[in-house]
Coordinates of N, CA and C in Angstrom, one line a residue:
Chain A
A215 N 12.0 22.2 -2.0 CA 12.5 22.3 -3.4 C 11.4 21.9 -4.3
A216 N 11.5 22.5 -5.4 CA 10.4 22.3 -6.4 C 10.6 20.9 -7.2
G217 N 9.4 20.3 -7.5 CA 9.5 19.0 -8.1 C 8.8 18.9 -9.3
V218 N 8.8 17.6 -9.9 CA 8.2 17.5 -11.3 C 6.6 17.6 -11.0
I219 N 6.0 18.4 -11.6 CA 4.7 18.6 -11.6 C 3.7 18.1 -12.6
Q220 N 2.8 17.2 -12.4 CA 2.1 16.7 -13.4 C 0.4 17.1 -13.3
S221 N -0.2 17.1 -14.4 CA -1.6 17.6 -14.3 C -2.4 17.0 -15.5
P222 N -3.7 16.7 -15.2 CA -4.1 16.5 -13.8 C -3.6 15.4 -13.3
R223 N -4.0 15.5 -11.8 CA -3.9 14.0 -11.2 C -4.5 12.6 -11.6
H224 N -6.0 12.9 -12.0 CA -6.8 12.0 -12.2 C -7.6 12.7 -13.1
L225 N -7.8 11.6 -14.5 CA -8.6 11.8 -15.6 C -9.5 10.6 -15.9
I226 N -10.7 10.9 -16.2 CA -11.4 9.9 -16.6 C -12.0 10.2 -18.1
K227 N -12.0 9.2 -19.0 CA -12.3 9.9 -20.5 C -13.1 8.4 -20.9
E228 N -14.0 8.7 -21.9 CA -14.6 7.6 -22.4 C -13.7 6.8 -23.6
K229 N -14.1 6.0 -24.1 CA -13.5 5.4 -25.5 C -13.6 6.2 -26.4
R230 N -12.4 6.2 -27.1 CA -12.5 7.2 -28.5 C -12.3 8.8 -28.2
E231 N -12.4 9.1 -27.1 CA -12.0 10.4 -26.5 C -10.5 10.7 -26.7
T232 N -10.1 11.9 -26.5 CA -8.7 12.4 -26.6 C -8.5 12.8 -25.1
A233 N -7.3 12.8 -24.8 CA -6.8 13.4 -23.5 C -5.3 13.8 -23.7
T234 N -5.1 15.1 -22.9 CA -4.0 15.6 -22.8 C -3.5 15.6 -21.5
L235 N -2.2 15.1 -21.3 CA -1.4 15.2 -20.0 C -0.4 16.1 -19.9
K236 N -0.1 16.9 -18.9 CA 1.0 17.8 -19.0 C 1.8 17.6 -17.7
C237 N 3.1 17.9 -18.1 CA 4.3 17.7 -17.1 C 5.2 19.0 -17.0
Y238 N 5.5 19.5 -15.9 CA 6.3 20.7 -15.8 C 7.5 20.3 -15.1
P239 N 8.6 20.1 -15.7 CA 9.7 19.7 -14.9 C 10.4 20.4 -13.9
I240 N 11.3 19.9 -13.2 CA 11.8 20.7 -12.3 C 12.8 21.9 -12.9
P241 N 12.7 23.1 -12.3 CA 13.4 24.2 -13.1 C 14.7 23.9 -13.3
R242 N 15.1 24.4 -14.5 CA 16.5 24.1 -15.2 C 16.6 22.7 -15.8
H243 N 15.6 21.7 -15.4 CA 15.8 20.5 -16.4 C 15.4 20.6 -17.6
D244 N 16.1 20.1 -18.6 CA 15.7 20.2 -19.8 C 15.5 18.9 -20.5
T245 N 15.2 17.9 -19.8 CA 15.1 16.5 -20.2 C 13.8 16.0 -19.8
V246 N 12.9 15.6 -20.4 CA 11.7 15.0 -19.8 C 11.5 13.4 -20.5
Y247 N 11.0 12.8 -19.6 CA 10.6 11.2 -20.0 C 9.2 11.2 -19.7
W248 N 8.4 10.2 -20.5 CA 7.2 9.7 -20.1 C 7.3 8.2 -20.0
Y249 N 6.5 7.8 -19.0 CA 6.4 6.3 -18.6 C 4.9 6.1 -18.6
Q250 N 4.6 4.8 -19.0 CA 3.2 4.3 -18.6 C 3.3 3.1 -17.7
Q251 N 2.5 3.1 -16.8 CA 2.4 2.1 -15.7 C 1.1 1.5 -15.6
G252 N 0.6 0.3 -16.3 CA -0.5 -0.4 -16.2 C -0.7 -1.0 -14.8
P253 N -2.0 -1.4 -14.5 CA -2.2 -2.0 -13.4 C -1.2 -3.1 -13.0
G254 N -0.7 -3.2 -12.0 CA 0.1 -4.3 -11.6 C 1.2 -4.6 -12.3
Q255 N 1.7 -3.6 -13.0 CA 2.8 -3.6 -14.2 C 3.9 -2.7 -13.7
D256 N 5.1 -2.9 -14.3 CA 6.3 -2.0 -14.1 C 6.0 -0.8 -15.2
P257 N 6.8 0.3 -15.1 CA 6.7 1.4 -15.7 C 7.3 1.2 -17.2
Q258 N 6.7 1.4 -18.1 CA 7.3 1.4 -19.5 C 7.3 2.5 -20.0
F259 N 8.7 2.8 -20.7 CA 9.1 4.0 -21.3 C 8.5 4.3 -22.6
L260 N 7.9 5.6 -22.6 CA 7.1 6.0 -23.8 C 7.8 6.8 -24.7
I261 N 8.5 7.8 -24.3 CA 9.1 9.0 -25.3 C 10.0 9.8 -24.2
S262 N 10.8 10.5 -25.0 CA 11.6 11.4 -23.9 C 11.9 12.5 -25.0
F263 N 12.3 13.7 -24.5 CA 12.7 15.0 -25.1 C 13.9 15.6 -24.5
Y264 N 14.6 16.2 -25.3 CA 15.7 16.9 -24.7 C 15.9 18.3 -25.5
E265 N 15.8 19.4 -24.6 CA 16.0 20.5 -25.6 C 15.1 20.7 -26.5
K266 N 13.7 20.3 -26.2 CA 12.5 20.6 -27.0 C 12.5 19.7 -28.4
M267 N 13.3 18.5 -28.3 CA 13.4 17.6 -29.4 C 13.3 16.3 -29.0
Q268 N 12.7 15.6 -29.7 CA 12.4 14.2 -29.4 C 13.8 13.6 -29.3
S269 N 14.1 12.8 -28.3 CA 15.2 12.0 -28.0 C 15.2 10.7 -28.3
D270 N 14.3 10.2 -27.6 CA 14.0 8.7 -27.7 C 12.7 8.2 -27.8
K271 N 12.5 7.0 -28.4 CA 10.8 6.5 -28.5 C 11.0 5.2 -27.9
G272 N 9.9 4.9 -27.2 CA 9.9 3.5 -26.7 C 8.7 3.0 -27.0
S273 N 7.8 2.3 -26.4 CA 6.9 1.7 -26.9 C 5.4 2.6 -26.7
I274 N 5.5 3.5 -27.5 CA 4.4 4.8 -27.7 C 3.6 4.3 -28.9
P275 N 2.1 4.1 -28.6 CA 1.5 3.9 -29.6 C 1.4 5.0 -30.6
D276 N 1.0 4.7 -31.6 CA 0.9 5.8 -32.8 C -0.2 7.0 -32.6
R277 N -1.4 6.5 -31.7 CA -2.3 7.4 -31.2 C -1.9 8.4 -30.3
F278 N -0.8 8.1 -29.8 CA -0.2 9.0 -28.9 C 0.8 9.8 -29.5
S279 N 1.0 11.3 -29.1 CA 1.9 12.2 -29.6 C 2.4 13.0 -28.3
A280 N 3.6 13.4 -28.5 CA 4.1 14.4 -27.4 C 4.9 15.5 -28.1
Q281 N 5.3 16.4 -27.1 CA 6.0 17.7 -27.6 C 6.5 18.2 -26.1
Q282 N 7.7 18.9 -26.3 CA 8.2 19.7 -25.3 C 8.3 21.1 -25.9
F283 N 7.9 21.9 -25.0 CA 7.7 23.3 -25.3 C 8.9 24.3 -24.9
S284 N 9.0 25.6 -25.2 CA 10.0 26.4 -25.3 C 10.3 26.6 -23.6
D285 N 9.3 26.4 -22.7 CA 9.6 26.7 -21.4 C 9.8 25.1 -20.7
Y286 N 10.1 24.2 -21.6 CA 10.3 22.8 -21.1 C 9.4 22.1 -20.6
H287 N 8.2 22.5 -20.6 CA 7.2 21.9 -20.0 C 6.7 20.7 -21.4
S288 N 6.4 19.6 -20.9 CA 5.7 18.5 -22.1 C 4.4 18.2 -22.0
E289 N 3.7 17.9 -23.0 CA 2.2 17.4 -23.0 C 2.3 16.0 -23.8
L290 N 1.5 15.2 -23.2 CA 1.4 13.9 -23.9 C -0.1 13.9 -24.5
N291 N -0.2 13.9 -25.8 CA -1.5 13.8 -26.3 C -2.0 12.3 -26.7
M292 N -3.1 12.0 -26.2 CA -3.7 10.6 -26.5 C -5.0 10.7 -27.2
S293 N -5.2 10.2 -28.4 CA -6.3 10.1 -29.0 C -6.9 8.7 -29.3
S294 N -8.2 8.7 -29.5 CA -8.8 7.3 -30.0 C -8.6 6.5 -28.5
L295 N -8.9 7.1 -27.6 CA -8.5 6.3 -26.3 C -9.4 4.8 -26.5
E296 N -8.4 3.7 -25.9 CA -8.9 2.5 -25.7 C -8.8 2.3 -24.2
L297 N -9.7 1.2 -23.8 CA -9.8 0.6 -22.3 C -8.4 0.4 -21.8
G298 N -7.6 -0.4 -22.8 CA -6.3 -0.5 -22.3 C -5.3 0.5 -22.2
D299 N -5.5 1.7 -22.3 CA -4.8 2.9 -22.0 C -5.0 3.3 -20.7
S300 N -5.9 2.8 -19.9 CA -6.0 3.0 -18.4 C -4.8 2.7 -17.7
A301 N -4.1 3.6 -17.0 CA -3.0 3.4 -16.7 C -2.5 4.6 -15.7
L302 N -1.3 4.5 -15.0 CA -0.6 5.6 -14.4 C 0.4 6.2 -15.3
Y303 N 0.3 7.5 -15.4 CA 1.5 8.0 -16.6 C 2.3 9.0 -15.8
F304 N 3.6 8.4 -15.7 CA 4.5 9.2 -15.0 C 5.5 10.3 -16.2
C305 N 5.7 11.3 -15.6 CA 6.7 12.1 -16.3 C 7.9 12.3 -15.4
A306 N 9.1 12.4 -15.9 CA 10.3 12.6 -14.9 C 11.1 13.5 -15.7
S307 N 11.9 14.1 -14.9 CA 12.8 15.1 -15.6 C 14.4 15.0 -15.1
S308 N 15.1 15.5 -15.9 CA 16.6 15.4 -15.5 C 17.3 16.6 -16.2
L309 N 18.4 16.8 -15.7 CA 19.2 17.9 -16.4 C 20.3 17.0 -17.2
G310 N 20.1 17.4 -18.6 CA 21.1 16.6 -19.5 C 20.3 15.5 -19.9
K311 N 20.9 14.9 -21.1 CA 20.6 13.9 -21.8 C 21.2 12.6 -21.4
G312 N 20.4 11.9 -20.5 CA 21.1 10.6 -20.3 C 22.3 10.6 -19.6
N313 N 22.9 11.6 -19.0 CA 24.0 11.7 -18.2 C 23.8 11.2 -16.6
Q314 N 24.9 11.6 -16.0 CA 25.1 11.1 -14.9 C 23.8 11.6 -13.7
E315 N 23.0 12.6 -14.3 CA 22.2 13.2 -13.2 C 21.0 12.2 -13.3
E316 N 20.2 12.0 -12.0 CA 19.2 11.3 -12.0 C 17.9 11.9 -12.6
A317 N 16.8 11.0 -12.7 CA 15.8 11.5 -13.2 C 14.8 11.7 -12.0
F318 N 14.0 12.8 -11.7 CA 13.0 12.9 -10.6 C 11.6 12.5 -11.5
F319 N 10.9 11.7 -10.7 CA 9.5 11.7 -11.1 C 8.5 12.4 -10.6
G320 N 7.5 12.7 -11.4 CA 6.3 13.4 -10.9 C 5.4 12.2 -10.1
Q321 N 4.3 13.1 -9.6 CA 3.2 11.9 -9.0 C 2.4 11.1 -9.8
G322 N 2.5 11.5 -11.0 CA 1.7 10.7 -12.0 C 0.4 11.2 -12.3
T323 N -0.2 10.8 -13.4 CA -1.5 11.1 -13.9 C -2.3 9.8 -13.9
R324 N -3.4 9.6 -13.1 CA -3.9 8.3 -13.4 C -5.3 8.6 -14.5
L325 N -5.0 7.9 -15.5 CA -6.1 7.9 -16.6 C -6.9 6.7 -16.4
T326 N -8.4 6.9 -16.4 CA -9.2 5.9 -16.6 C -10.1 6.1 -17.7
V327 N -10.1 4.9 -18.4 CA -10.6 4.9 -19.6 C -11.9 4.1 -19.6
V328 N -13.4 4.6 -19.7 CA -14.4 3.7 -19.5 C -15.3 3.6 -20.8
Chain L
A223 N 19.2 -6.1 -26.4 CA 18.5 -5.0 -25.4 C 18.9 -5.4 -24.0
Q224 N 18.8 -4.5 -23.2 CA 19.0 -4.7 -21.7 C 17.5 -5.4 -21.0
T225 N 17.8 -6.2 -20.3 CA 16.5 -6.7 -19.3 C 17.0 -6.6 -18.1
V226 N 15.8 -6.4 -17.0 CA 16.1 -6.6 -15.7 C 15.0 -7.4 -15.2
T227 N 15.4 -8.3 -14.2 CA 14.7 -9.4 -13.8 C 14.4 -9.4 -12.4
Q228 N 13.4 -9.4 -11.8 CA 13.3 -9.5 -10.1 C 12.2 -10.7 -10.1
S229 N 13.1 -11.7 -9.4 CA 12.5 -13.1 -9.3 C 11.5 -13.2 -8.2
Q230 N 11.4 -12.2 -7.1 CA 10.6 -12.4 -6.0 C 9.4 -11.4 -6.2
P231 N 8.4 -11.9 -6.7 CA 7.0 -11.0 -6.8 C 6.7 -10.3 -5.3
E232 N 6.8 -11.1 -4.3 CA 6.4 -10.6 -3.2 C 7.4 -11.3 -2.1
M233 N 7.5 -10.2 -1.0 CA 8.4 -10.6 0.1 C 7.8 -10.0 1.4
S234 N 8.2 -10.6 2.6 CA 7.5 -10.3 3.7 C 8.7 -10.3 4.7
V235 N 8.8 -9.1 5.5 CA 9.7 -9.0 6.6 C 9.4 -8.6 8.0
Q236 N 9.9 -9.0 9.0 CA 9.2 -8.6 10.5 C 9.9 -7.1 10.7
E237 N 9.4 -6.4 11.3 CA 9.7 -5.1 11.6 C 11.0 -5.2 12.5
A238 N 12.0 -4.4 12.1 CA 13.3 -4.4 12.7 C 14.1 -5.4 12.2
E239 N 13.8 -6.4 11.3 CA 14.5 -7.3 10.8 C 15.3 -6.9 9.3
T240 N 15.9 -7.8 8.9 CA 16.7 -7.4 7.7 C 16.0 -8.2 6.5
V241 N 15.9 -7.7 5.3 CA 15.5 -8.3 4.0 C 16.4 -8.0 2.8
T242 N 16.4 -8.6 2.0 CA 17.1 -8.6 0.8 C 16.3 -8.8 -0.5
L243 N 16.3 -7.9 -1.3 CA 15.4 -7.9 -2.5 C 16.6 -8.3 -3.7
S244 N 16.2 -9.3 -4.6 CA 16.9 -9.8 -5.6 C 16.7 -8.9 -6.8
C245 N 17.6 -8.7 -7.8 CA 17.4 -8.2 -9.1 C 18.7 -8.6 -10.0
T246 N 18.4 -9.2 -10.9 CA 19.4 -9.6 -12.0 C 19.3 -8.8 -13.3
Y247 N 20.1 -8.5 -14.2 CA 20.0 -7.9 -15.4 C 20.8 -8.4 -16.4
D248 N 20.5 -7.9 -17.5 CA 21.3 -8.5 -18.6 C 21.8 -7.2 -19.7
T249 N 23.1 -7.2 -20.0 CA 23.4 -6.0 -20.7 C 24.8 -6.5 -21.5
S250 N 25.0 -5.9 -22.6 CA 26.4 -5.9 -23.1 C 27.3 -4.9 -23.0
E251 N 26.6 -3.8 -22.1 CA 27.4 -2.5 -22.1 C 28.3 -2.9 -20.7
S252 N 29.4 -2.0 -20.7 CA 30.2 -1.9 -19.6 C 30.0 -1.0 -18.5
D253 N 29.3 -0.2 -19.0 CA 29.3 1.4 -18.1 C 27.7 1.4 -18.0
Y254 N 27.1 1.6 -17.0 CA 25.7 1.8 -16.9 C 25.4 2.2 -15.3
Y255 N 24.0 2.5 -15.2 CA 23.8 2.6 -13.6 C 22.6 1.7 -13.2
L256 N 22.5 1.5 -12.1 CA 21.5 0.7 -11.5 C 20.7 1.5 -10.4
F257 N 19.4 1.4 -10.2 CA 18.8 2.0 -9.2 C 17.6 0.9 -8.5
W258 N 17.5 1.5 -7.4 CA 16.2 0.7 -6.6 C 15.3 1.9 -6.6
Y259 N 13.9 1.8 -6.9 CA 13.1 2.8 -6.6 C 12.0 2.0 -5.8
K260 N 11.4 3.0 -4.8 CA 10.2 2.3 -4.0 C 9.0 3.2 -4.5
Q261 N 8.0 2.5 -4.6 CA 6.5 2.9 -4.9 C 5.5 2.4 -3.8
P262 N 5.4 3.4 -3.0 CA 4.1 3.1 -1.9 C 3.0 3.1 -2.6
P263 N 1.9 2.9 -1.6 CA 0.7 3.0 -2.1 C 0.3 4.2 -2.8
S264 N 0.9 5.3 -2.4 CA 0.5 6.5 -3.3 C 1.0 6.6 -4.6
R265 N 1.6 5.8 -5.0 CA 2.1 5.3 -6.3 C 3.4 6.4 -6.8
Q266 N 3.8 7.2 -5.9 CA 5.0 8.0 -6.2 C 6.2 7.1 -6.4
M267 N 6.8 7.5 -7.3 CA 8.2 6.8 -7.6 C 9.3 7.6 -6.8
I268 N 9.8 6.9 -6.0 CA 11.0 7.5 -5.1 C 12.3 6.7 -5.2
L269 N 13.3 7.4 -5.5 CA 14.7 6.9 -5.6 C 15.1 6.3 -4.2
V270 N 15.6 5.0 -4.2 CA 16.0 4.7 -2.8 C 17.6 4.8 -3.0
I271 N 18.3 4.2 -4.0 CA 19.7 4.2 -4.1 C 20.2 4.1 -5.5
R272 N 21.4 4.4 -5.9 CA 21.8 4.1 -7.3 C 23.3 3.7 -7.1
Q273 N 23.6 3.0 -8.2 CA 25.1 2.5 -8.4 C 25.5 2.6 -9.7
E274 N 26.7 3.4 -9.5 CA 27.4 3.2 -11.0 C 28.2 2.2 -11.2
A275 N 28.2 1.5 -12.5 CA 29.0 0.2 -12.6 C 30.1 0.4 -12.7
Y276 N 30.9 1.4 -12.7 CA 32.4 1.4 -12.6 C 32.9 1.5 -11.3
K277 N 31.9 1.7 -10.4 CA 32.3 1.7 -9.0 C 32.5 0.4 -8.3
Q278 N 33.5 -0.1 -7.8 CA 33.1 -1.4 -7.0 C 32.7 -1.3 -5.8
Q279 N 32.7 -0.1 -5.0 CA 32.3 -0.1 -3.8 C 30.7 -0.1 -3.8
N280 N 30.1 -1.0 -3.2 CA 28.6 -0.9 -2.9 C 27.9 0.2 -2.3
A281 N 27.0 0.7 -2.9 CA 26.4 2.2 -2.5 C 25.6 1.8 -1.2
T282 N 25.6 2.8 -0.4 CA 24.5 2.6 0.9 C 24.2 4.2 1.2
E283 N 22.7 3.9 1.7 CA 22.0 5.1 2.0 C 21.3 4.8 3.2
N284 N 21.9 5.1 4.4 CA 21.2 4.8 5.8 C 20.8 3.4 5.9
R285 N 19.8 2.9 5.9 CA 19.5 1.6 6.2 C 19.3 0.6 4.9
F286 N 19.8 1.4 3.8 CA 19.6 0.7 2.5 C 21.0 0.6 2.0
S287 N 21.3 -0.6 1.6 CA 22.7 -1.0 1.0 C 22.3 -2.0 -0.2
V288 N 23.2 -2.0 -1.2 CA 23.2 -2.9 -2.1 C 24.5 -4.0 -2.3
N289 N 24.1 -5.1 -2.9 CA 25.3 -5.9 -3.2 C 25.4 -6.0 -4.8
F290 N 26.3 -5.3 -5.2 CA 26.5 -5.2 -6.5 C 27.7 -6.3 -7.0
Q291 N 27.2 -7.1 -8.0 CA 28.2 -8.2 -8.4 C 28.3 -7.9 -10.0
K292 N 29.1 -7.1 -10.6 CA 29.0 -6.9 -11.9 C 29.1 -8.2 -12.7
A293 N 30.1 -8.9 -12.5 CA 30.3 -10.3 -13.2 C 29.1 -11.1 -13.2
A294 N 28.6 -11.2 -12.3 CA 27.3 -12.0 -12.0 C 25.9 -11.3 -12.6
K295 N 26.1 -9.9 -12.9 CA 25.0 -9.0 -13.3 C 23.9 -9.1 -12.1
S296 N 24.4 -8.9 -11.0 CA 23.3 -9.2 -9.8 C 23.5 -7.6 -9.2
F297 N 22.1 -7.4 -8.5 CA 22.3 -6.1 -7.8 C 20.9 -6.1 -6.8
S298 N 21.5 -6.7 -5.7 CA 20.4 -7.0 -4.5 C 20.3 -5.6 -3.6
L299 N 19.1 -5.5 -3.1 CA 18.9 -4.3 -2.0 C 18.6 -4.9 -0.6
K300 N 19.6 -4.5 0.2 CA 19.3 -5.1 1.6 C 18.8 -3.6 2.5
I301 N 17.5 -4.1 3.2 CA 17.1 -3.3 4.0 C 17.2 -3.6 5.4
S302 N 17.9 -2.9 6.3 CA 18.1 -3.3 7.6 C 17.2 -2.5 8.5
D303 N 16.9 -3.1 9.6 CA 16.0 -2.7 10.6 C 14.8 -2.0 9.9
S304 N 14.1 -3.0 9.3 CA 12.8 -2.7 8.5 C 12.0 -2.0 9.4
Q305 N 11.3 -1.0 8.8 CA 10.2 -0.2 9.4 C 8.8 -0.4 8.5
L306 N 7.8 0.0 9.3 CA 6.6 -0.4 8.6 C 6.3 0.7 7.4
G307 N 7.1 1.9 7.3 CA 7.2 2.8 6.3 C 7.9 2.2 5.1
D308 N 8.6 1.1 5.1 CA 9.2 0.3 4.1 C 8.2 -0.3 3.2
A309 N 7.4 -0.4 3.8 CA 6.2 -1.4 2.9 C 5.9 -0.8 1.6
A310 N 6.2 -1.4 0.5 CA 5.9 -0.8 -0.8 C 6.1 -1.8 -2.0
M311 N 6.1 -1.3 -3.3 CA 6.6 -1.8 -4.3 C 8.0 -1.5 -4.4
Y312 N 8.9 -2.2 -4.7 CA 10.2 -1.8 -5.0 C 10.8 -2.5 -6.7
F313 N 11.2 -1.5 -7.3 CA 11.4 -1.8 -8.6 C 13.1 -1.6 -8.6
C314 N 13.6 -2.5 -9.4 CA 15.1 -2.3 -9.8 C 15.0 -1.8 -11.1
A315 N 15.9 -1.1 -11.6 CA 15.9 -0.4 -12.6 C 17.5 -0.1 -13.4
Y316 N 17.4 -0.1 -14.7 CA 18.6 0.2 -15.4 C 18.8 1.2 -16.2
R317 N 20.0 1.8 -16.3 CA 20.0 2.9 -17.3 C 21.2 2.9 -17.8
S318 N 21.4 2.9 -19.3 CA 22.7 3.0 -19.9 C 23.6 4.4 -19.5
W319 N 24.9 4.1 -19.5 CA 25.7 5.2 -19.2 C 25.7 6.4 -20.2
Y320 N 25.5 6.0 -21.4 CA 26.0 6.8 -22.4 C 24.9 7.9 -22.9
G321 N 25.3 9.2 -23.2 CA 24.4 10.1 -23.5 C 23.7 9.7 -24.8
G322 N 23.0 10.7 -25.3 CA 22.1 10.3 -26.5 C 20.8 9.8 -26.0
S323 N 20.5 8.8 -26.9 CA 19.1 8.3 -26.5 C 18.9 7.3 -25.6
Q324 N 19.8 7.4 -24.6 CA 19.9 6.1 -23.6 C 19.5 6.4 -22.4
G325 N 18.8 7.5 -22.2 CA 18.6 8.1 -20.6 C 17.6 7.3 -19.9
N326 N 16.7 6.7 -20.7 CA 15.5 6.3 -20.2 C 15.8 4.8 -19.3
L327 N 15.0 4.7 -18.4 CA 15.0 3.7 -17.3 C 14.4 2.4 -17.9
I328 N 15.1 1.0 -17.6 CA 14.5 0.0 -17.8 C 14.2 -0.9 -16.6
F329 N 12.8 -1.1 -16.2 CA 12.6 -1.7 -14.9 C 12.1 -2.9 -14.8
G330 N 12.5 -3.5 -13.6 CA 12.1 -5.0 -13.5 C 10.6 -5.0 -13.2
K331 N 10.0 -6.3 -13.0 CA 8.5 -6.3 -12.6 C 8.2 -5.9 -11.2
G332 N 9.1 -5.7 -10.4 CA 8.8 -5.3 -9.1 C 8.7 -6.3 -8.0
T333 N 9.0 -6.1 -6.7 CA 8.8 -6.9 -5.7 C 8.0 -6.2 -4.7
K334 N 6.8 -6.8 -4.2 CA 6.0 -6.1 -3.2 C 6.3 -6.6 -1.8
L335 N 6.9 -5.4 -1.0 CA 7.6 -5.8 0.4 C 6.4 -5.6 1.3
S336 N 6.2 -6.6 2.2 CA 5.3 -6.3 3.5 C 6.1 -6.3 4.5
V337 N 5.9 -5.4 5.5 CA 6.4 -5.4 6.9 C 5.7 -5.6 7.8
K338 N 5.8 -6.6 8.6 CA 4.9 -7.3 9.6 C 5.2 -6.6 10.8
P339 N 4.4 -6.2 11.8 CA 4.4 -5.4 13.1 C 4.9 -6.4 14.2

C-alpha cells in the first residue's frame, strides 16, 4: 500500500540558508500535518492543512511557511536557517480534518544545519 | 491545553517477559483519542494501538494492550511476550475528538524501551 512520501530524506544546509521539504500524502488523503522532532525530543506540531487551506498552527516559527497544493502534496519552506532548526521533520496525512481516521506518518526528513 | 506525561524515560525488559509503560494526560474534553506510537532506531513513527475515550473496553492488538482509566486520565501500554524487535522509543499521544482544527497529535516525552536477550 502507498505510504506518505517525504523528500528529501536527508538535507544539510548552512546557517541562514533556505530549505524546502516536501510531503506527498497517501492517495485520497486531504489532510497534512507537519511535526518537528529535535534530538532526543518528542514531536512538536508545526502546522496542518485541510483541502489546501491552513487548518491549524502550532509552534511554527515565523521564518517557516508551508502550503498544500492542488494535488494535496505539501511543502514546508524554511528560511534563515538556524542551528536549532536541526531536527527530524515528519509529515503525516489523514482523510478528513481531525476525524476518526488515523494519521499515517512519513519516514521524515532529517535536516542538519551547520 | 492538553498535556501528556510519560514518567518513565527508560525501561528495560527481559525477552519473553511483560512490561508496562505508563502515560497520564490532562484534558478538559470528554471525547478524545489516545495512541501509542513506536519509534525504532530508523525513526519511523509506527502506530501501535489506539483507544477512543468513549469506549470502555481496553484496546488490544496482538501482544499489545492498554489499560485505559478515563477517570484517572491514565493510559498505560502493556507489551506481553516481549521481543527484541520491540526495542524502541514509545510515545503516548493525545488527539481531540472534534473536527476543525484539533486533528493534531500531542505527544509525551517518550519512554525508551530496551529488551534484553
